[in-house]
Amino acid sequence: MIKIKNSGEIEKMRKAGKLAAQLLDHIEPYVREGVSTLYLNDLSAVFTKMHGAESAPLNYRGFPKSICTSINNVVCHGIPSEMDVLKNGDIVNIDITVLLDGFHGDTSRTFMVGDVDCETRDFVERTEKAMHRGIDAVKPGKYLYEVGKAIEKYIGKFGYSIVRDYTGHGIGQKFHEDPQVFHHFTKENRIRLLKGMIFTVEPMINMGSSYRVKTSRSDGWTVTTADGSLSAQFEHTILVTGEGAEILTKTGSVLKPTPRLSPPREPGAKQYPR
Ligand code: MF3
Ligand code: CO
Ligand code: CO
């Protein structure tokens, strides 16, 4: 059952989406060499609370932290840790979901740490573009599979692969609602898009030719590429409008001015919010 949101719900989704985007903007300057993913987690948790929201991932089906941090060959659901310190040349996806006034905003970006080689840079940029191709394919009256079709058409020519085991999703009062949004073309997504639907578009692209992934047996969460290749992802929460799509998690106006902690100076130093 796919929910059509009414105008009051849409307004709340806009606010949640904006806060989510704002949080990514807030942590961006801290995504650099020497910073641990736990530090980014704690910054995010503080920011979210400060704005009267909750971190939706925390305790979601037992997830132990407030955000997901997925480095290099980690596809998604990486668990922030003091042990995972960003290195020059890494790519890291930060996926955050806030719950504000009963509604969710879900967004992620892949950041490049320091000097990233140009093949990887191209790969990350193309992944973002793939997400936008998918979003641009959203039109009321069309089928949802146009999203996957557009992504596949664009990304196919580079020899990359589109992860199939994880999809976009409807979102609202629940973190994950119907429908599943596939990022490759499949008839399973023969669903009419209607004004007022809200879902995420969040393609996970593997740099190698295999879309296969595996889940860590030790933590039960961390998903990595089966072949060890890099993986990148971008995510927006979108609303189907009368004309196309409105991105609810777009970087935009500040809800409240945000005090910035000074970014850590010493690469490699123990990072923890003071
Ligand atoms: N934010 C992820 C998504 O885009 C879901 C993370 S679930 C968690 O759907 F439990 F790992 F947080
Ligand atoms: Co997400
Ligand atoms: Co999502």
mmCIF file of C-alpha atoms and ligand atoms in Angstrom:
data_model
loop_
_atom_site.group_PDB
_atom_site.id
_atom_site.type_symbol
_atom_site.label_atom_id
_atom_site.label_comp_id
_atom_site.label_asym_id
_atom_site.label_seq_id
_atom_site.Cartn_x
_atom_site.Cartn_y
_atom_site.Cartn_z
ATOM 1 C CA MET A 1 0.000 0.000 0.000
ATOM 2 C CA ILE A 2 1.539 3.284 -1.145
ATOM 3 C CA LYS A 3 0.530 6.314 0.871
ATOM 4 C CA ILE A 4 -0.409 9.549 -0.839
ATOM 5 C CA LYS A 5 0.601 12.373 1.472
ATOM 6 C CA ASN A 6 -1.744 15.294 2.123
ATOM 7 C CA SER A 7 -0.588 18.893 2.256
ATOM 8 C CA GLY A 8 -0.057 18.900 6.034
ATOM 9 C CA GLU A 9 2.066 15.770 5.812
ATOM 10 C CA ILE A 10 3.997 17.176 2.870
ATOM 11 C CA GLU A 11 4.809 20.312 4.847
ATOM 12 C CA LYS A 12 6.240 18.191 7.671
ATOM 13 C CA MET A 13 8.208 16.081 5.188
ATOM 14 C CA ARG A 14 9.678 19.290 3.745
ATOM 15 C CA LYS A 15 10.856 20.290 7.217
ATOM 16 C CA ALA A 16 12.333 16.885 7.997
ATOM 17 C CA GLY A 17 14.009 16.790 4.571
ATOM 18 C CA LYS A 18 15.494 20.217 5.028
ATOM 19 C CA LEU A 19 16.887 19.325 8.437
ATOM 20 C CA ALA A 20 18.445 16.153 7.010
ATOM 21 C CA ALA A 21 20.143 18.140 4.229
ATOM 22 C CA GLN A 22 21.272 20.705 6.753
ATOM 23 C CA LEU A 23 22.869 18.016 8.875
ATOM 24 C CA LEU A 24 24.924 16.730 5.938
ATOM 25 C CA ASP A 25 26.053 20.291 5.226
ATOM 26 C CA HIS A 26 26.961 20.684 8.879
ATOM 27 C CA ILE A 27 29.207 17.645 9.017
ATOM 28 C CA GLU A 28 30.791 18.086 5.588
ATOM 29 C CA PRO A 29 33.758 20.189 6.842
ATOM 30 C CA TYR A 30 34.612 17.460 9.349
ATOM 31 C CA VAL A 31 34.796 14.736 6.723
ATOM 32 C CA ARG A 32 38.565 14.736 6.345
ATOM 33 C CA GLU A 33 41.737 12.823 6.964
ATOM 34 C CA GLY A 34 42.292 11.835 10.594
ATOM 35 C CA VAL A 35 38.653 12.024 11.662
ATOM 36 C CA SER A 36 36.944 8.894 12.921
ATOM 37 C CA THR A 37 33.493 7.905 11.756
ATOM 38 C CA LEU A 38 32.444 7.808 15.419
ATOM 39 C CA TYR A 39 33.252 11.507 15.657
ATOM 40 C CA LEU A 40 30.989 12.180 12.666
ATOM 41 C CA ASN A 41 28.306 10.060 14.324
ATOM 42 C CA ASP A 42 28.493 12.033 17.540
ATOM 43 C CA LEU A 43 28.426 15.384 15.749
ATOM 44 C CA SER A 44 25.324 14.216 13.917
ATOM 45 C CA ALA A 45 23.621 13.000 17.072
ATOM 46 C CA VAL A 46 24.241 16.335 18.828
ATOM 47 C CA PHE A 47 23.023 18.374 15.851
ATOM 48 C CA THR A 48 19.895 16.264 15.474
ATOM 49 C CA LYS A 49 18.948 16.581 19.143
ATOM 50 C CA MET A 50 19.674 20.323 19.087
ATOM 51 C CA HIS A 51 17.069 20.702 16.369
ATOM 52 C CA GLY A 52 14.447 18.756 18.280
ATOM 53 C CA ALA A 53 14.707 15.650 16.127
ATOM 54 C CA GLU A 54 15.747 12.014 16.572
ATOM 55 C CA SER A 55 18.318 9.973 14.678
ATOM 56 C CA ALA A 56 16.133 7.367 12.999
ATOM 57 C CA PRO A 57 18.872 4.731 12.492
ATOM 58 C CA LEU A 58 19.636 4.485 16.230
ATOM 59 C CA ASN A 59 18.092 1.206 17.439
ATOM 60 C CA TYR A 60 16.318 0.741 14.097
ATOM 61 C CA ARG A 61 16.119 -3.067 13.875
ATOM 62 C CA GLY A 62 18.992 -3.058 16.336
ATOM 63 C CA PHE A 63 21.319 -0.691 14.421
ATOM 64 C CA PRO A 64 23.711 0.567 17.122
ATOM 65 C CA LYS A 65 24.551 4.127 15.962
ATOM 66 C CA SER A 66 22.908 7.340 14.750
ATOM 67 C CA ILE A 67 24.201 7.432 11.154
ATOM 68 C CA CYS A 68 25.666 5.019 8.600
ATOM 69 C CA THR A 69 29.248 5.576 7.457
ATOM 70 C CA SER A 70 30.359 3.420 4.545
ATOM 71 C CA ILE A 71 34.004 3.655 3.489
ATOM 72 C CA ASN A 72 35.441 2.512 0.106
ATOM 73 C CA ASN A 73 34.257 -1.065 -0.573
ATOM 74 C CA VAL A 74 31.490 -0.759 2.027
ATOM 75 C CA VAL A 75 28.232 -0.444 0.105
ATOM 76 C CA CYS A 76 25.948 0.667 2.948
ATOM 77 C CA HIS A 77 25.101 0.307 6.647
ATOM 78 C CA GLY A 78 28.677 0.823 7.847
ATOM 79 C CA ILE A 79 28.702 1.277 11.629
ATOM 80 C CA PRO A 80 30.544 4.353 12.922
ATOM 81 C CA SER A 81 33.576 3.397 14.978
ATOM 82 C CA GLU A 82 36.510 5.003 16.706
ATOM 83 C CA MET A 83 38.678 2.506 14.831
ATOM 84 C CA ASP A 84 37.623 3.764 11.420
ATOM 85 C CA VAL A 85 39.724 6.857 10.858
ATOM 86 C CA LEU A 86 39.435 8.500 7.427
ATOM 87 C CA LYS A 87 42.561 8.381 5.289
ATOM 88 C CA ASN A 88 43.682 10.479 2.366
ATOM 89 C CA GLY A 89 42.152 9.050 -0.823
ATOM 90 C CA ASP A 90 39.167 7.389 0.849
ATOM 91 C CA ILE A 91 35.592 7.775 -0.280
ATOM 92 C CA VAL A 92 32.921 7.657 2.404
ATOM 93 C CA ASN A 93 29.155 7.668 2.172
ATOM 94 C CA ILE A 94 27.384 9.343 5.048
ATOM 95 C CA ASP A 95 23.726 8.371 5.269
ATOM 96 C CA ILE A 96 21.563 10.205 7.758
ATOM 97 C CA THR A 97 17.899 10.005 8.566
ATOM 98 C CA VAL A 98 16.149 12.362 10.960
ATOM 99 C CA LEU A 99 12.746 11.969 12.541
ATOM 100 C CA LEU A 100 11.214 15.419 13.052
ATOM 101 C CA ASP A 101 7.664 15.977 14.311
ATOM 102 C CA GLY A 102 6.712 12.430 13.357
ATOM 103 C CA PHE A 103 8.168 12.470 9.821
ATOM 104 C CA HIS A 104 11.419 11.207 8.292
ATOM 105 C CA GLY A 105 14.003 12.863 6.064
ATOM 106 C CA ASP A 106 16.584 10.512 4.527
ATOM 107 C CA THR A 107 19.630 11.604 2.514
ATOM 108 C CA SER A 108 23.199 10.564 1.840
ATOM 109 C CA ARG A 109 26.257 11.709 -0.057
ATOM 110 C CA THR A 110 29.599 10.158 -0.853
ATOM 111 C CA PHE A 111 32.447 12.430 0.181
ATOM 112 C CA MET A 112 35.997 12.295 -1.124
ATOM 113 C CA VAL A 113 38.767 12.579 1.463
ATOM 114 C CA GLY A 114 41.802 14.596 0.353
ATOM 115 C CA ASP A 115 43.351 13.556 -2.959
ATOM 116 C CA VAL A 116 41.228 10.929 -4.614
ATOM 117 C CA ASP A 117 42.515 9.458 -7.881
ATOM 118 C CA CYS A 118 40.719 10.605 -10.997
ATOM 119 C CA GLU A 119 39.050 7.262 -11.860
ATOM 120 C CA THR A 120 37.479 7.255 -8.417
ATOM 121 C CA ARG A 121 36.522 10.906 -8.675
ATOM 122 C CA ASP A 122 34.762 10.240 -11.993
ATOM 123 C CA PHE A 123 33.052 7.232 -10.442
ATOM 124 C CA VAL A 124 31.681 9.232 -7.509
ATOM 125 C CA GLU A 125 30.530 12.096 -9.742
ATOM 126 C CA ARG A 126 28.803 9.677 -12.101
ATOM 127 C CA THR A 127 27.012 8.046 -9.192
ATOM 128 C CA GLU A 128 25.584 11.404 -8.161
ATOM 129 C CA LYS A 129 24.577 12.058 -11.751
ATOM 130 C CA ALA A 130 22.911 8.640 -11.896
ATOM 131 C CA MET A 131 20.780 9.569 -8.892
ATOM 132 C CA HIS A 132 19.730 12.787 -10.629
ATOM 133 C CA ARG A 133 18.888 10.926 -13.849
ATOM 134 C CA GLY A 134 16.625 8.715 -11.747
ATOM 135 C CA ILE A 135 14.981 11.688 -10.044
ATOM 136 C CA ASP A 136 14.480 13.461 -13.378
ATOM 137 C CA ALA A 137 12.600 10.410 -14.677
ATOM 138 C CA VAL A 138 9.888 10.879 -12.026
ATOM 139 C CA LYS A 139 6.679 12.185 -13.603
ATOM 140 C CA PRO A 140 3.093 11.748 -12.421
ATOM 141 C CA GLY A 141 1.295 9.209 -14.589
ATOM 142 C CA LYS A 142 4.527 7.434 -15.583
ATOM 143 C CA TYR A 143 5.693 4.129 -14.132
ATOM 144 C CA LEU A 144 8.111 3.947 -11.241
ATOM 145 C CA TYR A 145 10.399 1.664 -13.299
ATOM 146 C CA GLU A 146 11.402 4.729 -15.324
ATOM 147 C CA VAL A 147 13.698 5.584 -12.392
ATOM 148 C CA GLY A 148 15.702 2.366 -12.681
ATOM 149 C CA LYS A 149 15.595 2.518 -16.459
ATOM 150 C CA ALA A 150 17.141 5.992 -16.527
ATOM 151 C CA ILE A 151 19.848 5.042 -14.016
ATOM 152 C CA GLU A 152 20.697 1.859 -15.897
ATOM 153 C CA LYS A 153 20.835 3.674 -19.231
ATOM 154 C CA TYR A 154 23.258 6.232 -17.853
ATOM 155 C CA ILE A 155 25.504 4.092 -15.643
ATOM 156 C CA GLY A 156 25.700 1.037 -17.944
ATOM 157 C CA LYS A 157 28.160 2.628 -20.325
ATOM 158 C CA PHE A 158 30.891 2.937 -17.692
ATOM 159 C CA GLY A 159 31.106 -0.751 -16.818
ATOM 160 C CA TYR A 160 29.884 -0.140 -13.280
ATOM 161 C CA SER A 161 27.099 -2.149 -11.693
ATOM 162 C CA ILE A 162 23.906 -1.287 -9.855
ATOM 163 C CA VAL A 163 23.325 -2.956 -6.486
ATOM 164 C CA ARG A 164 20.063 -4.919 -6.467
ATOM 165 C CA ASP A 165 19.775 -6.122 -2.892
ATOM 166 C CA TYR A 166 19.123 -2.645 -1.478
ATOM 167 C CA THR A 167 16.586 -0.227 -2.896
ATOM 168 C CA GLY A 168 14.983 3.137 -2.385
ATOM 169 C CA HIS A 169 11.748 3.176 -0.424
ATOM 170 C CA GLY A 170 8.601 5.057 0.365
ATOM 171 C CA ILE A 171 9.081 7.227 3.441
ATOM 172 C CA GLY A 172 6.908 9.269 5.770
ATOM 173 C CA GLN A 173 5.787 8.485 9.292
ATOM 174 C CA LYS A 174 7.646 5.232 8.794
ATOM 175 C CA PHE A 175 11.347 5.086 7.880
ATOM 176 C CA HIS A 176 10.705 2.442 5.221
ATOM 177 C CA GLU A 177 7.309 2.314 3.509
ATOM 178 C CA ASP A 178 6.062 0.940 0.207
ATOM 179 C CA PRO A 179 7.089 0.984 -2.571
ATOM 180 C CA GLN A 180 10.554 -0.480 -3.024
ATOM 181 C CA VAL A 181 12.347 1.659 -5.573
ATOM 182 C CA PHE A 182 14.678 -0.373 -7.760
ATOM 183 C CA HIS A 183 17.652 1.372 -9.305
ATOM 184 C CA HIS A 184 17.829 -1.011 -12.248
ATOM 185 C CA PHE A 185 15.064 -1.647 -14.743
ATOM 186 C CA THR A 186 12.531 -4.210 -13.537
ATOM 187 C CA LYS A 187 8.865 -4.833 -14.269
ATOM 188 C CA GLU A 188 8.375 -5.251 -10.522
ATOM 189 C CA ASN A 189 8.261 -1.463 -10.465
ATOM 190 C CA ARG A 190 5.298 -1.234 -12.859
ATOM 191 C CA ILE A 191 3.596 1.142 -10.453
ATOM 192 C CA ARG A 192 1.934 4.394 -11.510
ATOM 193 C CA LEU A 193 3.480 7.487 -10.019
ATOM 194 C CA LEU A 194 0.906 9.750 -8.428
ATOM 195 C CA LYS A 195 1.148 13.289 -7.128
ATOM 196 C CA GLY A 196 1.735 13.169 -3.356
ATOM 197 C CA MET A 197 3.850 10.011 -3.262
ATOM 198 C CA ILE A 198 7.121 10.408 -1.358
ATOM 199 C CA PHE A 199 10.049 8.037 -1.733
ATOM 200 C CA THR A 200 13.816 7.948 -1.838
ATOM 201 C CA VAL A 201 16.091 7.523 -4.846
ATOM 202 C CA GLU A 202 19.396 6.159 -3.572
ATOM 203 C CA PRO A 203 21.391 4.161 -6.095
ATOM 204 C CA MET A 204 24.365 2.198 -4.764
ATOM 205 C CA ILE A 205 26.835 1.767 -7.603
ATOM 206 C CA ASN A 206 29.767 -0.632 -7.563
ATOM 207 C CA MET A 207 32.813 0.381 -9.544
ATOM 208 C CA GLY A 208 33.398 -3.222 -10.629
ATOM 209 C CA SER A 209 31.263 -5.339 -12.928
ATOM 210 C CA SER A 210 29.545 -7.293 -10.141
ATOM 211 C CA TYR A 211 26.481 -5.997 -8.348
ATOM 212 C CA ARG A 212 26.880 -8.709 -5.723
ATOM 213 C CA VAL A 213 27.268 -7.752 -2.092
ATOM 214 C CA LYS A 214 27.766 -9.528 1.220
ATOM 215 C CA THR A 215 26.849 -8.729 4.786
ATOM 216 C CA SER A 216 29.353 -8.921 7.633
ATOM 217 C CA ARG A 217 28.922 -12.035 9.733
ATOM 218 C CA SER A 218 30.475 -10.374 12.740
ATOM 219 C CA ASP A 219 28.296 -7.270 13.047
ATOM 220 C CA GLY A 220 25.311 -8.332 10.931
ATOM 221 C CA TRP A 221 25.136 -4.888 9.261
ATOM 222 C CA THR A 222 28.152 -3.869 7.204
ATOM 223 C CA VAL A 223 27.466 -4.565 3.532
ATOM 224 C CA THR A 224 30.519 -4.791 1.235
ATOM 225 C CA THR A 225 31.029 -5.461 -2.463
ATOM 226 C CA ALA A 226 31.567 -9.160 -3.145
ATOM 227 C CA ASP A 227 34.553 -8.415 -5.397
ATOM 228 C CA GLY A 228 36.181 -5.809 -3.148
ATOM 229 C CA SER A 229 35.609 -2.951 -5.604
ATOM 230 C CA LEU A 230 34.645 0.532 -4.472
ATOM 231 C CA SER A 231 30.995 1.455 -4.002
ATOM 232 C CA ALA A 232 29.377 4.901 -3.963
ATOM 233 C CA GLN A 233 25.889 6.171 -3.216
ATOM 234 C CA PHE A 234 23.828 9.350 -3.163
ATOM 235 C CA GLU A 235 20.312 9.636 -1.764
ATOM 236 C CA HIS A 236 17.488 12.138 -1.817
ATOM 237 C CA THR A 237 13.941 12.020 -0.487
ATOM 238 C CA ILE A 238 11.571 13.223 -3.215
ATOM 239 C CA LEU A 239 7.924 14.194 -3.615
ATOM 240 C CA VAL A 240 5.983 13.495 -6.797
ATOM 241 C CA THR A 241 4.432 16.801 -7.870
ATOM 242 C CA GLY A 242 2.033 17.731 -10.659
ATOM 243 C CA GLU A 243 4.983 18.258 -12.989
ATOM 244 C CA GLY A 244 7.761 15.972 -11.824
ATOM 245 C CA ALA A 245 9.724 15.656 -8.598
ATOM 246 C CA GLU A 246 10.515 18.022 -5.760
ATOM 247 C CA ILE A 247 13.693 17.164 -3.847
ATOM 248 C CA LEU A 248 12.879 17.472 -0.152
ATOM 249 C CA THR A 249 16.450 16.947 1.039
ATOM 250 C CA LYS A 250 18.024 19.664 -1.034
ATOM 251 C CA THR A 251 20.680 21.796 0.577
ATOM 252 C CA GLY A 252 18.945 25.007 1.451
ATOM 253 C CA SER A 253 18.021 27.530 4.059
ATOM 254 C CA VAL A 254 19.159 27.129 7.619
ATOM 255 C CA LEU A 255 16.523 26.205 10.177
ATOM 256 C CA LYS A 256 18.613 27.621 12.989
ATOM 257 C CA PRO A 257 22.119 29.039 12.906
ATOM 258 C CA THR A 258 24.444 26.199 13.716
ATOM 259 C CA PRO A 259 27.400 26.625 16.033
ATOM 260 C CA ARG A 260 30.444 24.935 14.563
ATOM 261 C CA LEU A 261 32.966 23.061 16.659
ATOM 262 C CA SER A 262 36.432 23.756 15.374
ATOM 263 C CA PRO A 263 37.465 20.903 13.099
ATOM 264 C CA PRO A 264 40.136 18.645 14.581
ATOM 265 C CA ARG A 265 43.636 19.787 13.705
ATOM 266 C CA GLU A 266 45.835 16.769 14.297
ATOM 267 C CA PRO A 267 45.359 14.027 11.754
ATOM 268 C CA GLY A 268 45.435 10.733 13.583
ATOM 269 C CA ALA A 269 44.685 12.275 16.959
ATOM 270 C CA LYS A 270 41.924 10.695 18.953
ATOM 271 C CA GLN A 271 38.754 12.339 17.782
ATOM 272 C CA TYR A 272 35.860 12.906 20.073
ATOM 273 C CA PRO A 273 33.575 15.871 20.565
ATOM 274 C CA ARG A 274 34.717 17.915 23.518
HETATM 275 N N1 MF3 B 1 19.341 5.282 5.685
HETATM 276 C C1 MF3 B 1 19.243 3.968 5.099
HETATM 277 C C2 MF3 B 1 18.333 4.096 3.916
HETATM 278 O O1 MF3 B 1 18.596 4.921 3.107
HETATM 279 C C3 MF3 B 1 18.746 2.951 6.052
HETATM 280 C C4 MF3 B 1 19.663 2.682 7.168
HETATM 281 S S1 MF3 B 1 18.952 1.491 8.161
HETATM 282 C C5 MF3 B 1 20.010 1.437 9.468
HETATM 283 O O2 MF3 B 1 17.319 3.477 3.768
HETATM 284 F F1 MF3 B 1 19.462 0.668 10.323
HETATM 285 F F2 MF3 B 1 21.166 1.007 9.041
HETATM 286 F F3 MF3 B 1 20.152 2.632 9.932
HETATM 287 CO CO CO B 2 19.455 6.690 3.859
HETATM 288 CO CO CO B 3 16.772 5.531 2.346
#
